[in-house]
mmCIF file of C-alpha atoms in Angstrom:
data_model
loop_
_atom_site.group_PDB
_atom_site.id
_atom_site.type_symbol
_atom_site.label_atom_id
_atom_site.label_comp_id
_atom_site.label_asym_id
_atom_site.label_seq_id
_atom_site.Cartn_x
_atom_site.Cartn_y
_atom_site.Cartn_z
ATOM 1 C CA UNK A 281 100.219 113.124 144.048
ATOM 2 C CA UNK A 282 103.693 115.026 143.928
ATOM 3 C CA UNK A 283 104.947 115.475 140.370
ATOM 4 C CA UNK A 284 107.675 112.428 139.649
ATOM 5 C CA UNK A 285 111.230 113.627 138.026
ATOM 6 C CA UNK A 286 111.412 113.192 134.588
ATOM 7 C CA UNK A 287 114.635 113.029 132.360
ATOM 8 C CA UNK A 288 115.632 116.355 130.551
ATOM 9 C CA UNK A 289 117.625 114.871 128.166
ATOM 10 C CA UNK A 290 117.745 113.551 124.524
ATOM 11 C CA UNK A 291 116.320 109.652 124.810
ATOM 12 C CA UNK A 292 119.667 108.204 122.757
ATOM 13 C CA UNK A 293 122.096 109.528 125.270
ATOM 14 C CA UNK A 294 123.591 106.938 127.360
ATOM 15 C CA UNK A 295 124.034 109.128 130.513
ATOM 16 C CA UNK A 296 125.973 106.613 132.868
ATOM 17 C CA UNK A 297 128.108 105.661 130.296
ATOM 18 C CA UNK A 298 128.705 108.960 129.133
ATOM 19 C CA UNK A 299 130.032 110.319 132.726
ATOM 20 C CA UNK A 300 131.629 106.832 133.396
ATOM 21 C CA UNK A 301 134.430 108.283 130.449
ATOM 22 C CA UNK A 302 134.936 111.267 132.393
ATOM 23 C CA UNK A 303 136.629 109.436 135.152
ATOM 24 C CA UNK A 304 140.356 108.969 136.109
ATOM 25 C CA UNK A 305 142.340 107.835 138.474
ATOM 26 C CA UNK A 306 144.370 109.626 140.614
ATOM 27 C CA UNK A 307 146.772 111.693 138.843
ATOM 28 C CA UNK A 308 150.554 109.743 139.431
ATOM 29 C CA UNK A 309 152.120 113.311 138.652
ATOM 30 C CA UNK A 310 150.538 115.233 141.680
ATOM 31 C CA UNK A 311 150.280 112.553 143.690
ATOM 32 C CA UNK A 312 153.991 112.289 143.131
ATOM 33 C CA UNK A 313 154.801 115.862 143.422
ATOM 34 C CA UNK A 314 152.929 116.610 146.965
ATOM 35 C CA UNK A 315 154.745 113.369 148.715
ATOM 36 C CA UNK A 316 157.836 115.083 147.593
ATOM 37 C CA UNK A 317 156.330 118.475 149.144
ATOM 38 C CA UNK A 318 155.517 116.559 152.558
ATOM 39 C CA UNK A 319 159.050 114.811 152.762
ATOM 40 C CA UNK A 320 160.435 117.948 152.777
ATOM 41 C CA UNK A 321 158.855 119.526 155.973
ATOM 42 C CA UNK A 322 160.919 119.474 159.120
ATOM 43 C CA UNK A 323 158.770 116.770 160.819
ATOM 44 C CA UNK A 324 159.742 112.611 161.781
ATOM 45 C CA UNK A 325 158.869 111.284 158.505
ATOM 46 C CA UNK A 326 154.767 111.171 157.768
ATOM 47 C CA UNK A 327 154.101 112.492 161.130
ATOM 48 C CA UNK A 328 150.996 113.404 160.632
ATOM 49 C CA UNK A 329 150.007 110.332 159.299
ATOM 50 C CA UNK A 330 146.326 110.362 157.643
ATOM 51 C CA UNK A 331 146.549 113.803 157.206
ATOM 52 C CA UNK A 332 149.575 113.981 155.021
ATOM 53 C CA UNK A 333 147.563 110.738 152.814
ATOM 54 C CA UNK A 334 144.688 113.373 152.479
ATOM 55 C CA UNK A 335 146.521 115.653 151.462
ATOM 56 C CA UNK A 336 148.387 113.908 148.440
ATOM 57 C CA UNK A 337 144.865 112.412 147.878
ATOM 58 C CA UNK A 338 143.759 115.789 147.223
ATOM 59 C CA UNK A 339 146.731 116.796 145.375
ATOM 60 C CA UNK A 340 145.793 113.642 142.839
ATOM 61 C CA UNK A 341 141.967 114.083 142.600
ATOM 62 C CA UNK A 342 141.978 117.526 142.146
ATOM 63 C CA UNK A 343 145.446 117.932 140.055
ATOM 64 C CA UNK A 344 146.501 120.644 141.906
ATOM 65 C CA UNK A 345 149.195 121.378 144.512
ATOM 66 C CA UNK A 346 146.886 123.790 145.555
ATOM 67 C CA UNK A 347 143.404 121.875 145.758
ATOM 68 C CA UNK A 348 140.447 123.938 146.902
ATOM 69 C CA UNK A 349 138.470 122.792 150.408
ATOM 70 C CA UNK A 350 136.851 126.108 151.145
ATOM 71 C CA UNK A 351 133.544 125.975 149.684
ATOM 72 C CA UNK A 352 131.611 122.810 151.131
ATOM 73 C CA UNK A 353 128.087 121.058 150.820
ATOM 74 C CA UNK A 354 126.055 118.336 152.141
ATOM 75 C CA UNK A 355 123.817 116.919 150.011
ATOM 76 C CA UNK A 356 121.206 115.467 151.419
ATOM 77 C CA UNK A 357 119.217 112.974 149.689
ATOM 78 C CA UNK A 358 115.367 111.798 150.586
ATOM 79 C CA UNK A 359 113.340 109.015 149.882
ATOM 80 C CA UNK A 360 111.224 106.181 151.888
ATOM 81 C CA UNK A 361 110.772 102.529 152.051
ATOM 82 C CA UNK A 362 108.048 100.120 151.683
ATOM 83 C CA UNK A 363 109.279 98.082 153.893
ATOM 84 C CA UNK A 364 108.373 99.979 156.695
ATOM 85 C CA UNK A 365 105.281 98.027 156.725
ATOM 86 C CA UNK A 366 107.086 95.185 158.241
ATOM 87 C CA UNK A 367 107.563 97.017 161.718
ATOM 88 C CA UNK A 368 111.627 97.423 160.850
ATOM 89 C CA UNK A 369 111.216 100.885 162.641
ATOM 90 C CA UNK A 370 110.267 102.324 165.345
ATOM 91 C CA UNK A 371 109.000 105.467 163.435
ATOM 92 C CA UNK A 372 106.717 105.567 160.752
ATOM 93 C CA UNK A 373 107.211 106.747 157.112
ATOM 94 C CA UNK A 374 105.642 110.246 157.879
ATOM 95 C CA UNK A 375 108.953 111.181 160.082
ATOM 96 C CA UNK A 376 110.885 111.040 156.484
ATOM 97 C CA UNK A 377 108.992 114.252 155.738
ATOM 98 C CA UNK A 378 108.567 116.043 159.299
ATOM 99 C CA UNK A 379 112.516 115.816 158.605
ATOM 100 C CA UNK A 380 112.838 117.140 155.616
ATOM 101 C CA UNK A 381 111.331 120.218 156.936
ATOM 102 C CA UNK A 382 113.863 120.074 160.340
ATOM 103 C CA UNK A 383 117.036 120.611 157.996
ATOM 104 C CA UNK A 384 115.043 123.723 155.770
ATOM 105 C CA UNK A 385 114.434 124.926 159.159
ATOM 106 C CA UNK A 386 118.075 124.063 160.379
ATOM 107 C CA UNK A 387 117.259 123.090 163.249
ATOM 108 C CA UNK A 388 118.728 118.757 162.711
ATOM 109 C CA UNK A 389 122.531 117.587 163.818
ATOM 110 C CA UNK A 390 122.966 117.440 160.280
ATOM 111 C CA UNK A 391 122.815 121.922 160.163
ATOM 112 C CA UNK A 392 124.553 122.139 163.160
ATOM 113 C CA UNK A 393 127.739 120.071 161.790
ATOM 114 C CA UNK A 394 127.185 121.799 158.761
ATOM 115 C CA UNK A 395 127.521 125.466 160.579
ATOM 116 C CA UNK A 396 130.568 124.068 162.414
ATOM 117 C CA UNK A 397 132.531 123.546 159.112
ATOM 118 C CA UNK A 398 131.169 126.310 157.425
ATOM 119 C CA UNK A 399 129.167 123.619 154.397
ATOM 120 C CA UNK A 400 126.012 124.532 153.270
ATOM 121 C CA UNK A 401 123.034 121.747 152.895
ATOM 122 C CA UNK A 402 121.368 121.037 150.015
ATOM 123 C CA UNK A 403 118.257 118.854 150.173
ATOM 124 C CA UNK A 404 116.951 116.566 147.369
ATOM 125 C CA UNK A 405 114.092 114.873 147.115
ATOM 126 C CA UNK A 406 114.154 111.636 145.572
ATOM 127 C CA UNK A 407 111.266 109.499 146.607
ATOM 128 C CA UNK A 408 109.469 111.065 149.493
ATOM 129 C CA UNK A 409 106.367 109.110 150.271
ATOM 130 C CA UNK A 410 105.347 113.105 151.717
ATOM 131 C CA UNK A 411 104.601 116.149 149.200
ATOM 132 C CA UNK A 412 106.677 118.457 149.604
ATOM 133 C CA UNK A 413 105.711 120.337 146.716
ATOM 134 C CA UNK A 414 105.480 123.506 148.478
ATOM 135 C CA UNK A 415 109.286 123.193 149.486
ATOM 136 C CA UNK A 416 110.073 122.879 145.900
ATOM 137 C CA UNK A 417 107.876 126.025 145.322
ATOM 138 C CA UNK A 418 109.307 128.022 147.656
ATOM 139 C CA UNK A 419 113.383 126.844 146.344
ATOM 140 C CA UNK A 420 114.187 125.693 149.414
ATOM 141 C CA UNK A 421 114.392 121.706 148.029
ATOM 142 C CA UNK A 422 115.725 120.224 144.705
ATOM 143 C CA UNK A 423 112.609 117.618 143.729
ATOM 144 C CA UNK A 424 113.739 114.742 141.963
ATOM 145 C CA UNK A 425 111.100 112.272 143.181
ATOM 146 C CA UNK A 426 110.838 109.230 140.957
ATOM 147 C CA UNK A 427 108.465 107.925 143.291
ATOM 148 C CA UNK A 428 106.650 108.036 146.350
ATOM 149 C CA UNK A 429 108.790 106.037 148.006
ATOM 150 C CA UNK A 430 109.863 102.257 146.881
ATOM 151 C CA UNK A 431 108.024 99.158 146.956
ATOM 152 C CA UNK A 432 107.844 96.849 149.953
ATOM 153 C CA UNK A 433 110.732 94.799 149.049
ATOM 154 C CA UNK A 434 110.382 91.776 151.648
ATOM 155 C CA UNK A 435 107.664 90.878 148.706
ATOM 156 C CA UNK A 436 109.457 92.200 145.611
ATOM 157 C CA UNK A 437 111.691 94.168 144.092
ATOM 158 C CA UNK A 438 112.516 97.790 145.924
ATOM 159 C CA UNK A 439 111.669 99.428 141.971
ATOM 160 C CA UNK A 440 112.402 98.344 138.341
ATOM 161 C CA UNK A 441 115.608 98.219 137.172
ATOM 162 C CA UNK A 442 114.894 101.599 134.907
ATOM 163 C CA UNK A 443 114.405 103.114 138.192
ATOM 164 C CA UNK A 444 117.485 102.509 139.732
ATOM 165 C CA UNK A 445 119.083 103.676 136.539
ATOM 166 C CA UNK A 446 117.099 106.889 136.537
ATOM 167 C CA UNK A 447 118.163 107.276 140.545
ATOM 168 C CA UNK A 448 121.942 106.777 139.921
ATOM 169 C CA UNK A 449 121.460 109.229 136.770
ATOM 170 C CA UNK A 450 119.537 111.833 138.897
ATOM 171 C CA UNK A 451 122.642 111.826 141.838
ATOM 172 C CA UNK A 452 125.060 112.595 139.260
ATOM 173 C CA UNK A 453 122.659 115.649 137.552
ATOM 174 C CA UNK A 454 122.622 116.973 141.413
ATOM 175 C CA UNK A 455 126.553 116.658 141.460
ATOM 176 C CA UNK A 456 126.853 118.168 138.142
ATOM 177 C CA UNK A 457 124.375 120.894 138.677
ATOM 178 C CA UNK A 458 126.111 121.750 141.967
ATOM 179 C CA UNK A 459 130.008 121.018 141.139
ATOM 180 C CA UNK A 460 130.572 124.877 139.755
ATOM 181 C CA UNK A 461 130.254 126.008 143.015
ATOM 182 C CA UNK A 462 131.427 122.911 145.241
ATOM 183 C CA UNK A 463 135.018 122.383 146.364
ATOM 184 C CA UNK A 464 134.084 119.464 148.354
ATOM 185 C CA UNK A 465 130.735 116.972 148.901
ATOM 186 C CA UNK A 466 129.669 115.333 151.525
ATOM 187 C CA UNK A 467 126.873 113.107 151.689
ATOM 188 C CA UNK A 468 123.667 112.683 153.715
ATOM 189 C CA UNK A 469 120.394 110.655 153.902
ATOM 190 C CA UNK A 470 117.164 110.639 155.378
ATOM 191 C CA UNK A 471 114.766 107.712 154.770
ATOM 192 C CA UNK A 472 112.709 105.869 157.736
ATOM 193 C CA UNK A 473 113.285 102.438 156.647
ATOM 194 C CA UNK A 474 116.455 103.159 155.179
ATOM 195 C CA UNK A 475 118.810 101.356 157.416
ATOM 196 C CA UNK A 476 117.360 97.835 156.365
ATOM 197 C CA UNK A 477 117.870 98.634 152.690
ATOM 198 C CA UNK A 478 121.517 99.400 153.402
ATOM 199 C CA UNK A 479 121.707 96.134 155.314
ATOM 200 C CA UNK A 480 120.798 94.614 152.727
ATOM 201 C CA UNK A 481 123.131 96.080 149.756
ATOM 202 C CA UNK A 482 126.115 95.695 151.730
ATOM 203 C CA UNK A 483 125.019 91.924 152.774
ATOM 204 C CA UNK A 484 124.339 91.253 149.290
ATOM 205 C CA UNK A 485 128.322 93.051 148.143
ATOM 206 C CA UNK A 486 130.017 92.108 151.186
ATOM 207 C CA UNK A 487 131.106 88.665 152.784
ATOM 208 C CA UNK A 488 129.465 90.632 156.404
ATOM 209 C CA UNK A 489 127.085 88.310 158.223
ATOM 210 C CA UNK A 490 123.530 90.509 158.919
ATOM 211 C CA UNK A 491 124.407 89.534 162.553
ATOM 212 C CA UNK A 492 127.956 91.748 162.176
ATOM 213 C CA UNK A 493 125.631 94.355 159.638
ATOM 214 C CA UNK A 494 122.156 94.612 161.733
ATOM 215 C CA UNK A 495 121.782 97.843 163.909
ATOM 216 C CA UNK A 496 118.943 98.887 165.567
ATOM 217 C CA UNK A 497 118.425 102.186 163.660
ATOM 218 C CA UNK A 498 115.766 104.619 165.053
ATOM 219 C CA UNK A 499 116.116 102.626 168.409
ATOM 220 C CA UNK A 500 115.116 98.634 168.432
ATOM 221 C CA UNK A 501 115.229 96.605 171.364
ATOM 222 C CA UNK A 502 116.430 92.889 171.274
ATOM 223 C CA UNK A 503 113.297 91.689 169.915
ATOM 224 C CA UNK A 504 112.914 94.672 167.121
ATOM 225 C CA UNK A 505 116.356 93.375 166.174
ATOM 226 C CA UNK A 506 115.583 90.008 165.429
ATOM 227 C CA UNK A 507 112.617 90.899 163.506
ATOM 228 C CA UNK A 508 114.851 93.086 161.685
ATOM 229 C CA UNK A 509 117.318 90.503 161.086
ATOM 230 C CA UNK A 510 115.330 88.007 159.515
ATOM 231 C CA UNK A 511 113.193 90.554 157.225
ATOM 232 C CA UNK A 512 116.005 91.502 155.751
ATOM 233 C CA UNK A 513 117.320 87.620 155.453
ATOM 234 C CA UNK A 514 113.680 87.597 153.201
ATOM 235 C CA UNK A 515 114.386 89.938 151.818
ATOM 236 C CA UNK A 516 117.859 88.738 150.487
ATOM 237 C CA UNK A 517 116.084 85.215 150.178
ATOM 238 C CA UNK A 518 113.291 86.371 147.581
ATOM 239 C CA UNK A 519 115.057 88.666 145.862
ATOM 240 C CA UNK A 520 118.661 86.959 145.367
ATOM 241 C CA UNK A 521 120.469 90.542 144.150
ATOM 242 C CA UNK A 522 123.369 89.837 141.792
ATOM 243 C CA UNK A 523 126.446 91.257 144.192
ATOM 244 C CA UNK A 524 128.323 92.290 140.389
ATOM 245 C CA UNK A 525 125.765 94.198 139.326
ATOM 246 C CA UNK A 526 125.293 97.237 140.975
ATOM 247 C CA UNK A 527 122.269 98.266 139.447
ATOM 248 C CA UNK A 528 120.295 94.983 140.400
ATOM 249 C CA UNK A 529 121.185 95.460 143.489
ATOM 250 C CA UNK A 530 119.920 98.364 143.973
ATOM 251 C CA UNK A 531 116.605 97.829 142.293
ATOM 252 C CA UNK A 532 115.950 94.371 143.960
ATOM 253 C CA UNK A 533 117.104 95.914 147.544
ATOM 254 C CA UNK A 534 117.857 99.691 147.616
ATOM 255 C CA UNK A 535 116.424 102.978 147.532
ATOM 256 C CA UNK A 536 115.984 105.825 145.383
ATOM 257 C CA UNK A 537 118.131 108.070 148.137
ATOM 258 C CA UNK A 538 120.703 105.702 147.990
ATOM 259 C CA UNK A 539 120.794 105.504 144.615
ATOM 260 C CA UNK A 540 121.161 109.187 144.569
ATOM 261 C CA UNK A 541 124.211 108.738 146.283
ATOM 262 C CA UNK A 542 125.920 106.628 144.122
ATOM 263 C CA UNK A 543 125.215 109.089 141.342
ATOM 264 C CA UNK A 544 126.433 111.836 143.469
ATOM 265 C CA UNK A 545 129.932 109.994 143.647
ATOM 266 C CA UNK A 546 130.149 109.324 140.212
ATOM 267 C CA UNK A 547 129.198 112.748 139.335
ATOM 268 C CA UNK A 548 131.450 114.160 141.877
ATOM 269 C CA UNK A 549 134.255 112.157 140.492
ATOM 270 C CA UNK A 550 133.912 112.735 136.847
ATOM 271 C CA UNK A 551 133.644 116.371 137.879
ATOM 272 C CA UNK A 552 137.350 116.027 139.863
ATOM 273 C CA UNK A 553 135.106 116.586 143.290
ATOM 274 C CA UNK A 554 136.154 114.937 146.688
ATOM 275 C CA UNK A 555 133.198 113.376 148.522
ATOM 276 C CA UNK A 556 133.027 112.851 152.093
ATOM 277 C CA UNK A 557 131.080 109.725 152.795
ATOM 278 C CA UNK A 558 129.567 110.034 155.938
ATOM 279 C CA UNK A 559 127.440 107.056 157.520
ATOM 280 C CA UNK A 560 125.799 103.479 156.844
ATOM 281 C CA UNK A 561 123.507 104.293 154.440
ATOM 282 C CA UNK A 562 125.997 106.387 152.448
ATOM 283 C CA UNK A 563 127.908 103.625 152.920
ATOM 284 C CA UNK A 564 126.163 101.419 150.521
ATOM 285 C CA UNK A 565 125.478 104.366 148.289
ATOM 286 C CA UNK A 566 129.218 104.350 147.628
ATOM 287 C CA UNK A 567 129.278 100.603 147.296
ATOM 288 C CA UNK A 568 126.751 100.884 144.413
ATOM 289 C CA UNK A 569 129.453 103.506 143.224
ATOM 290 C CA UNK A 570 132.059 101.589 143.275
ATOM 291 C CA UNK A 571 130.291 98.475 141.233
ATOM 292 C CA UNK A 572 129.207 100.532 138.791
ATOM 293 C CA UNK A 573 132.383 102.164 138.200
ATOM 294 C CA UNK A 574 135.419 101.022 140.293
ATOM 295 C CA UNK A 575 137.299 104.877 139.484
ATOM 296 C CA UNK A 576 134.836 106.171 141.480
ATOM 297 C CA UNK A 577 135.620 104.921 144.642
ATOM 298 C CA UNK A 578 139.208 105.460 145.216
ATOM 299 C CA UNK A 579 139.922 107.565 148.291
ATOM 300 C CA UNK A 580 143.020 107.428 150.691
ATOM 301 C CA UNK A 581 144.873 105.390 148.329
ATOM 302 C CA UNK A 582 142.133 102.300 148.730
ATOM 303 C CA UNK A 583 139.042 101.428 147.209
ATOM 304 C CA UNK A 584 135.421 102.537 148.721
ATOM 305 C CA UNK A 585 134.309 98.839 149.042
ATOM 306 C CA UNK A 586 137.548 97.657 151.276
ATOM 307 C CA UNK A 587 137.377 100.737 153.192
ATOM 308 C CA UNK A 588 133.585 100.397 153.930
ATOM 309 C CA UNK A 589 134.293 97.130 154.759
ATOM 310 C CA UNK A 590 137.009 98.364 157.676
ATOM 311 C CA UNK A 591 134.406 100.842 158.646
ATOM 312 C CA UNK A 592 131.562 98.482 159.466
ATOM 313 C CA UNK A 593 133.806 96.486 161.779
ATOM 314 C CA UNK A 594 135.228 99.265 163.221
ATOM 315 C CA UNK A 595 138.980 98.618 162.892
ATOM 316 C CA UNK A 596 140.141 101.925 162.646
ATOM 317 C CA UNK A 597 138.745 105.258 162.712
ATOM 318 C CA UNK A 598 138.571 106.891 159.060
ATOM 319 C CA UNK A 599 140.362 109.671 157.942
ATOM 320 C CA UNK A 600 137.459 110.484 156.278
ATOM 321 C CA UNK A 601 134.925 110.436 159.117
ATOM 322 C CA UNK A 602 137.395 112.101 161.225
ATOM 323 C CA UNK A 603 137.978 115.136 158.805
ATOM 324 C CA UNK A 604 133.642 115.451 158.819
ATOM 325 C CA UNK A 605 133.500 115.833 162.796
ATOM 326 C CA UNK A 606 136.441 118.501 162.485
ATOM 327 C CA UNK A 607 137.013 121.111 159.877
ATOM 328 C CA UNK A 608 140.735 120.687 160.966
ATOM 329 C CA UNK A 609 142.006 118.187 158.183
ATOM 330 C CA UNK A 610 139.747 119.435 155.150
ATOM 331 C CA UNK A 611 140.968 122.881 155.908
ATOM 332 C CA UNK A 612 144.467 122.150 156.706
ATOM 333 C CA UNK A 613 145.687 119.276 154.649
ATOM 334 C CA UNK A 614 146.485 121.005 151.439
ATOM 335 C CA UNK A 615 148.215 123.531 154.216
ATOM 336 C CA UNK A 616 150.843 121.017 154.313
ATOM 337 C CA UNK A 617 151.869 121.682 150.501
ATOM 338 C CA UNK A 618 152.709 125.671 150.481
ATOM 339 C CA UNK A 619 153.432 127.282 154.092
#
């Protein structure tokens, strides 16, 4: 069995709290100052729309008029789910690995979007069900595992509660660890099985119906997605998550990956980084994020939660998930403040 991560850190030290103090909002000042830079340009007045609220976004997260985008990663955190056993996927739990070694070998979508905007990927493992030991050897993975993958939660609990504290804690060691040479983060996930945990955390936080949340993941047809639909109504059923505590609902429903995300945020923000939240899964990561501490999640002048929540009806296309497709608006927004 894989060594499991262990804390590196004095017992007494209350860790989330501790980073939770090192996050602001926005700074008013810069925020203030790069408007006043963008009314200024010769344009029709906020042309450019999203772009120009990215780039006083940037201007107030970073507190600079000059914020850095150049140096990019994708983090992309691992683990699998119990509940696979309940035929939610058409791929078994072994595919969590075979991937794993797919994005060492650069060879997944996730490398070639990387190449496009010039990020590197970074790949932590946080509860691979796989050893990958010999990727840790060789320094190709960070290993973080706190377990070999969760519990089956459509008859319990995902993991304990001081599990889903130690995978929150973990993401925002990986942001902390990486933030000295990170402008920006983007996250990532890989997890067969993961797609019905995120379901589930953003049923539990959300008013969305799991008709409106449901997708058929690695492929489902009709029938897979019914199945799907009411094993993760069980699993909502048994386990009744508390939608204003974060960390319940990740232990009772989540995983350690997404966990990991949510740390990643946190540590990102207490560390001034922007993160580029990418997908359903990191999705409810940032959810988690957001519950455990609201500074966390402000981007494009709106909380995480209510702009997840336009995401997953598809309203309007994201700023965000726009600027991950093309380097354009990463690389160009804080363009807009200095010619």
């Amino acid at each position: 069995m894989p060594k499991t991560y262990q804390p590196n850190r004095p017992d007494n030290v209350d860790y989330l709290e501790a980073t939770f103090r090192k996050i602001f909002p926005q700074d008013s000042d810069y925020r203030d100052k790069a408007t006043a830079r963008l009314e200024q340009l010769t344009m029709p007045h906020w042309a450019l729309g999203d772009l120009m609220d990215l780039a006083v976004d940037l201007a107030g997260m970073t507190r600079s008029m000059h914020p850095p985008v150049k140096r990019k990663r994708v983090v992309i955190m691992v683990g699998d789910h119990g509940v696979t056993a309940e035929g939610i996927s058409k791929y078994p739990s072994e595919v969590t690995a075979q991937m794993v070694h797919n994005f060492v070998n650069g060879g997944a979508g996730i490398n070639a979007l990387a190449r496009q905007a010039g990020a590197e990927v970074s790949v932590v493992d946080m509860g691979c069900a796989g050893d990958l030991s010999a990727l840790v050897k060789q320094g190709k993975i960070i290993s973080k595992k706190i377990a070999a993958g969760t519990e089956n939660m459509a008859h319990g609990p995902a993991m304990t509660r001081t599990q889903a504290v130690m995978a929150v804690e973990v993401g925002i060691e990986v942001a902390e660890r990486l933030a000295p040479e990170v402008d920006i983060f983007a996250t990532g996930d890989m997890g067969i099985g993961n797609t019905t945990a995120s379901t589930a955390i953003v049923a539990a936080m959300t008013d969305k119906t799991l008709d409106q949340l449901t997708g058929r993941g690695t492929g489902l047809d009709d029938e897979q997605l019914e199945h799907k639909k009411e094993i993760v109504a069980r699993i909502l059923q048994m386990n009744k998550p508390d939608a204003e505590d974060g960390l319940d609902v990740l232990a009772k429903v989540g995983g350690y990956e997404i966990g990991g995300i949510a740390g990643l945020i946190i540590g990102a923000a207490a560390q001034q980084k922007p993160v580029l939240v990418d997908g359903f899964i990191s999705t409810a990561g940032a959810l988690i994020a957001c519950k455990l501490e609201p500074l966390s999640g402000i981007i494009s002048s709106a909380p995480i939660a209510r702009w997840s929540r336009d995401m997953l009806l598809c309203r309007r296309s994201s700023a965000v998930n726009r600027c991950w497709t093309s380097t354009f608006a990463w690389e160009r927004a804080p363009g807009l403040f200095w010619p």
